[in-house]
Short mmCIF file of C-alpha atoms in Angstrom, two decimals:
data_model
loop_
_atom_site.label_atom_id
_atom_site.label_comp_id
_atom_site.label_asym_id
_atom_site.label_seq_id
_atom_site.Cartn_x
_atom_site.Cartn_y
_atom_site.Cartn_z
CA MET A 1 93.15 82.18 -23.72
CA THR A 2 96.30 82.30 -25.19
CA THR A 3 96.38 81.37 -27.98
CA SER A 4 96.03 81.35 -33.40
CA THR A 5 96.62 81.39 -36.21
CA ARG A 6 97.88 80.70 -33.45
CA SER A 7 98.23 78.66 -35.68
CA VAL A 8 98.65 79.75 -38.88
CA GLY A 9 101.67 82.38 -39.80
CA PRO A 10 102.42 84.97 -41.89
CA PRO A 11 102.94 84.10 -45.23
CA SER A 12 105.21 80.98 -45.48
CA GLY A 13 102.72 78.66 -45.86
CA PRO A 14 102.65 74.83 -44.29
CA SER A 15 105.34 73.12 -46.95
CA THR A 16 107.38 75.56 -46.26
CA ARG A 17 107.45 74.50 -42.71
CA ALA A 18 107.88 71.37 -43.13
CA ALA A 19 110.89 72.18 -45.05
CA ARG A 20 112.56 73.62 -42.60
CA ARG A 21 114.78 71.85 -39.77
CA PRO A 22 113.00 70.14 -37.21
CA ALA A 23 115.49 72.34 -34.70
CA VAL A 24 114.88 75.44 -36.19
CA LEU A 25 111.26 74.85 -36.12
CA TRP A 26 110.98 73.97 -32.34
CA ALA A 27 113.15 76.30 -31.79
CA ALA A 28 110.43 79.05 -32.71
CA GLU A 29 107.78 77.27 -31.51
CA PHE A 30 109.46 77.28 -28.11
CA ALA A 31 110.50 81.42 -28.59
CA ALA A 32 106.74 81.68 -28.69
CA THR A 33 105.15 79.84 -26.31
CA ALA A 34 107.44 81.10 -24.03
CA LEU A 35 106.70 84.76 -24.80
CA MET A 36 103.22 84.12 -24.21
CA LEU A 37 103.45 82.78 -21.21
CA LEU A 38 105.16 84.74 -20.00
CA ALA A 39 103.17 88.17 -20.98
CA MET A 40 100.19 86.42 -19.22
CA THR A 41 102.33 85.93 -16.31
CA LEU A 42 103.19 89.77 -16.58
CA LEU A 43 99.71 90.51 -16.58
CA PHE A 44 98.48 88.62 -14.29
CA ARG A 45 100.65 89.97 -11.83
CA HIS A 46 99.55 93.61 -12.44
CA LEU A 47 96.23 93.11 -13.82
CA PHE A 48 95.51 91.14 -10.03
CA HIS A 49 97.43 91.26 -6.98
CA PRO A 50 96.03 93.58 -4.77
CA GLY A 51 98.95 95.75 -4.41
CA ALA A 52 99.35 96.53 -7.83
CA TRP A 53 98.42 99.54 -9.26
CA LEU A 54 96.45 98.72 -12.03
CA HIS A 55 94.60 96.59 -10.33
CA ALA A 56 93.55 99.95 -8.76
CA ARG A 57 92.73 101.40 -11.42
CA LEU A 58 90.83 98.38 -12.51
CA ALA A 59 88.14 98.57 -9.89
CA SER A 60 85.85 95.82 -10.87
CA GLY A 61 86.28 92.11 -11.78
CA ASP A 62 85.40 92.03 -14.86
CA ARG A 63 86.97 94.74 -15.87
CA ARG A 64 90.21 93.35 -14.60
CA LEU A 65 88.68 90.01 -16.88
CA LEU A 66 88.37 92.34 -20.17
CA ALA A 67 92.12 93.86 -19.93
CA ASP A 68 93.21 90.15 -19.39
CA ALA A 69 91.25 89.18 -22.73
CA LEU A 70 92.11 92.51 -24.84
CA VAL A 71 96.14 92.06 -24.32
CA SER A 72 95.78 88.37 -24.34
CA GLY A 73 94.98 88.53 -27.97
CA ALA A 74 97.33 91.36 -28.42
CA VAL A 75 100.01 88.92 -27.09
CA VAL A 76 99.34 86.43 -29.83
CA ALA A 77 98.66 88.57 -32.33
CA ALA A 78 102.45 90.42 -32.47
CA LEU A 79 103.56 86.48 -31.39
CA VAL A 80 101.46 85.18 -34.94
CA ALA A 81 103.19 88.51 -37.54
CA SER A 82 106.77 88.24 -35.65
CA PRO A 83 109.44 86.27 -37.10
CA LEU A 84 108.82 84.17 -34.34
CA GLY A 85 105.47 82.96 -36.72
CA ARG A 86 107.40 83.72 -40.11
CA VAL A 87 109.34 80.76 -39.01
CA SER A 88 106.83 77.40 -36.89
CA GLY A 89 104.10 79.40 -37.58
CA ALA A 90 103.17 80.36 -33.83
CA HIS A 91 101.12 77.68 -32.89
CA MET A 92 101.00 77.76 -29.10
CA ASN A 93 98.79 76.58 -28.97
CA PRO A 94 98.07 71.78 -29.10
CA ALA A 95 94.63 72.43 -29.87
CA VAL A 96 96.23 74.53 -33.33
CA THR A 97 99.24 72.00 -34.02
CA VAL A 98 96.32 69.08 -33.30
CA ALA A 99 93.65 70.69 -35.95
CA LEU A 100 96.15 71.40 -38.45
CA TRP A 101 97.76 67.66 -38.12
CA ALA A 102 93.92 66.36 -38.60
CA ALA A 103 93.17 68.49 -41.68
CA ARG A 104 96.94 67.22 -43.60
CA HIS A 105 98.21 70.89 -42.66
CA LEU A 106 101.28 69.44 -40.82
CA PRO A 107 102.77 66.48 -41.51
CA GLY A 108 102.01 63.97 -38.23
CA ARG A 109 106.33 63.52 -37.68
CA GLN A 110 105.73 67.25 -36.03
CA VAL A 111 103.72 67.11 -34.19
CA PRO A 112 105.39 65.97 -31.34
CA LEU A 113 107.62 68.44 -32.03
CA TYR A 114 105.44 71.46 -31.50
CA LEU A 115 104.07 69.50 -28.63
CA SER A 116 107.30 69.44 -26.58
CA ALA A 117 108.53 73.25 -27.64
CA GLN A 118 105.22 73.92 -26.81
CA LEU A 119 104.97 72.30 -23.44
CA VAL A 120 108.48 72.72 -22.57
CA GLY A 121 108.26 76.71 -24.25
CA SER A 122 104.71 77.30 -21.62
CA ALA A 123 106.99 75.88 -18.09
CA THR A 124 110.03 78.01 -19.40
CA GLY A 125 108.10 81.36 -19.91
CA THR A 126 106.37 81.46 -16.36
CA GLY A 127 109.09 80.68 -14.60
CA VAL A 128 110.45 83.24 -16.25
CA GLY A 129 107.58 85.48 -15.86
CA ARG A 130 108.08 84.45 -11.76
CA PHE A 131 112.41 84.95 -11.35
CA LEU A 132 111.28 89.00 -13.11
CA ALA A 133 107.82 89.80 -10.13
CA GLY A 134 109.02 87.92 -7.59
CA PRO A 135 107.33 86.65 -4.77
CA ALA A 136 103.94 88.27 -5.52
CA VAL A 137 102.88 86.26 -9.06
CA ALA A 138 102.89 83.46 -6.40
CA HIS A 139 100.10 85.33 -4.55
CA PRO A 140 97.05 83.20 -4.25
CA ASP A 141 95.14 86.09 -6.78
CA VAL A 142 97.78 85.62 -8.91
CA ASN A 143 98.49 81.88 -8.55
CA TYR A 144 100.99 82.57 -11.33
CA ALA A 145 98.19 83.00 -14.37
CA LEU A 146 96.14 79.89 -13.49
CA LEU A 147 93.31 79.83 -15.38
CA LYS A 148 90.10 78.75 -13.57
CA PRO A 149 86.04 79.33 -13.20
CA VAL A 150 84.37 82.23 -11.39
CA GLY A 151 82.72 80.10 -8.69
CA GLU A 152 82.19 76.24 -8.96
CA VAL A 153 82.31 74.96 -12.42
CA PRO A 154 81.91 71.44 -12.64
CA GLY A 155 85.03 69.98 -14.04
CA ALA A 156 82.59 68.26 -17.21
CA VAL A 157 81.23 72.01 -17.74
CA VAL A 158 84.53 73.61 -17.99
CA ALA A 159 86.15 70.91 -20.58
CA ILE A 160 82.42 71.91 -22.96
CA GLY A 161 82.98 75.46 -22.88
CA GLU A 162 86.83 75.06 -23.19
CA ALA A 163 85.24 72.90 -26.52
CA ILE A 164 82.71 74.63 -27.54
CA ALA A 165 84.93 77.82 -27.58
CA THR A 166 88.00 76.31 -28.91
CA GLY A 167 86.18 75.03 -32.06
CA ILE A 168 85.22 78.15 -32.96
CA LEU A 169 88.76 79.94 -32.99
CA LEU A 170 90.17 76.45 -34.57
CA VAL A 171 87.71 76.98 -37.83
CA VAL A 172 88.87 80.17 -39.33
CA VAL A 173 92.60 78.85 -38.15
CA VAL A 174 92.23 75.45 -40.53
CA ARG A 175 90.58 78.02 -42.25
CA GLN A 176 93.48 80.66 -42.55
CA ALA A 177 95.67 78.14 -43.54
CA ARG A 178 93.38 76.34 -46.33
CA ASP A 179 93.95 79.56 -47.60
CA PRO A 180 97.12 81.66 -48.19
CA ALA A 181 95.99 84.66 -49.62
CA LEU A 182 94.21 85.12 -45.95
CA GLY A 183 97.09 84.57 -44.36
CA GLY A 184 98.31 88.68 -44.75
CA ALA A 185 94.93 89.18 -41.50
CA ALA A 186 96.36 86.46 -39.61
CA PRO A 187 97.13 88.25 -36.35
CA VAL A 188 94.69 90.67 -36.72
CA THR A 189 91.87 88.30 -37.20
CA VAL A 190 92.40 85.54 -34.62
CA GLY A 191 93.10 87.87 -32.29
CA GLY A 192 90.67 89.66 -32.33
CA LEU A 193 89.02 86.61 -32.38
CA LEU A 194 90.16 85.00 -29.09
CA ALA A 195 90.37 88.43 -27.70
CA ALA A 196 87.00 87.95 -27.53
CA LEU A 197 86.69 84.09 -26.72
CA ILE A 198 88.26 84.46 -23.79
CA ALA A 199 85.86 87.79 -22.86
CA CYS A 200 83.16 85.26 -23.55
CA THR A 201 84.71 82.56 -21.76
CA ALA A 202 86.50 84.12 -18.52
CA HIS A 203 83.18 84.09 -16.67
CA GLY A 204 82.54 79.96 -16.79
CA THR A 205 85.49 78.02 -17.84
CA GLY A 206 88.88 80.53 -17.19
CA GLY A 207 89.06 81.61 -21.31
CA SER A 208 92.14 79.43 -21.86
CA LEU A 209 91.21 77.64 -25.63
CA ASN A 210 94.83 76.71 -25.39
CA PRO A 211 96.18 73.61 -23.22
CA ALA A 212 99.60 74.77 -23.06
CA GLN A 213 98.32 78.63 -21.85
CA GLN A 214 97.67 76.02 -18.51
CA PHE A 215 99.96 73.74 -18.30
CA GLY A 216 102.67 76.37 -17.10
CA PRO A 217 101.13 77.75 -15.10
CA TRP A 218 99.09 74.56 -13.82
CA LEU A 219 102.75 73.23 -12.67
CA LEU A 220 104.65 75.80 -11.08
CA ALA A 221 101.88 76.82 -9.14
CA GLY A 222 102.59 72.99 -8.22
CA ALA A 223 99.98 70.80 -9.66
CA PRO A 224 96.82 72.05 -7.89
CA GLY A 225 93.24 71.80 -9.01
CA SER A 226 92.15 69.57 -12.62
CA LEU A 227 94.06 69.81 -15.74
CA TRP A 228 91.89 68.14 -17.20
CA PRO A 229 89.25 69.86 -18.93
CA TYR A 230 91.34 72.81 -20.75
CA VAL A 231 93.09 69.80 -21.85
CA VAL A 232 90.67 67.06 -22.90
CA GLY A 233 87.69 69.98 -23.88
CA PRO A 234 90.52 71.77 -26.86
CA LEU A 235 92.13 69.09 -27.60
CA ALA A 236 88.22 67.64 -28.23
CA ALA A 237 87.22 70.37 -30.62
CA ALA A 238 90.96 70.18 -33.00
CA LEU A 239 90.28 66.41 -34.06
CA VAL A 240 86.78 67.08 -34.47
CA ILE A 241 86.94 70.47 -36.71
CA GLY A 242 90.94 68.37 -38.30
CA ALA A 243 88.67 65.86 -38.88
CA ALA A 244 85.96 67.96 -40.80
CA ALA A 245 87.88 70.16 -42.46
CA ALA A 246 89.97 66.66 -43.91
CA ALA A 247 87.13 65.42 -44.99
CA LEU A 248 86.57 69.07 -46.49
CA THR A 249 89.40 68.97 -48.56
CA GLY A 250 89.62 68.12 -52.02
CA PRO A 251 90.72 64.38 -52.46
CA ALA A 252 94.38 65.38 -54.47
CA ASP A 253 94.97 67.02 -50.52
CA ARG A 254 93.56 64.79 -48.72
CA ASP A 255 96.76 62.79 -48.19
CA ARG A 256 100.11 65.20 -48.91
CA PHE A 257 100.84 66.01 -44.92
CA ARG A 258 99.28 62.28 -43.75
CA TRP A 259 103.07 62.31 -41.85
#
């Protein structure tokens, strides 16, 4: 689902963000991720709780999954275009951060800052959603917006599916990061592509494409099931896409953000 660019925000480029104070970057990335997870938690409460009005109006599971994909893409697009996105780039996704670092578009020293903000933001947003929506969020059909495949799917298959879908997303993210002229289209491009990828993968993997999308719900739901496919798949894709982008970068730019 979740979530970029969740990564290439509007106008301010990587060098501008590199110069920002760490506390400001952390706060913006934390807030963006928390808002994303809050939106997803509330969405799931109304889409999947049997007593919800929206659940009754969207009678089939396929319609509810499509609504989830469309709203998820719209939320990410809005956050990328928001003031928060202009500060941090609104990665909201460890895979985006790792890909941009591997592609030499993010200083290595900022990677822990982004990752910690995303994980804390994920747990915080989910927790606030539980507070606002009440016990309905813990209903088994909602389960804190924790994603899972439809039916029994082996963890390795989930990881491969998540890697492929995340890799497609990251190709676009990294391409936009390398060309500032494309930055203005990032919210619509990334949000639309994300919605399409979630719709395509919802049955097979749950359609996360984002370790932070799973982390908060998994933690607050009591750590059920396997988290690893939703971490290993996207991060593996991030390293591959980022390394490929770095290899295609000119010598003058290749090492600009190594550290």
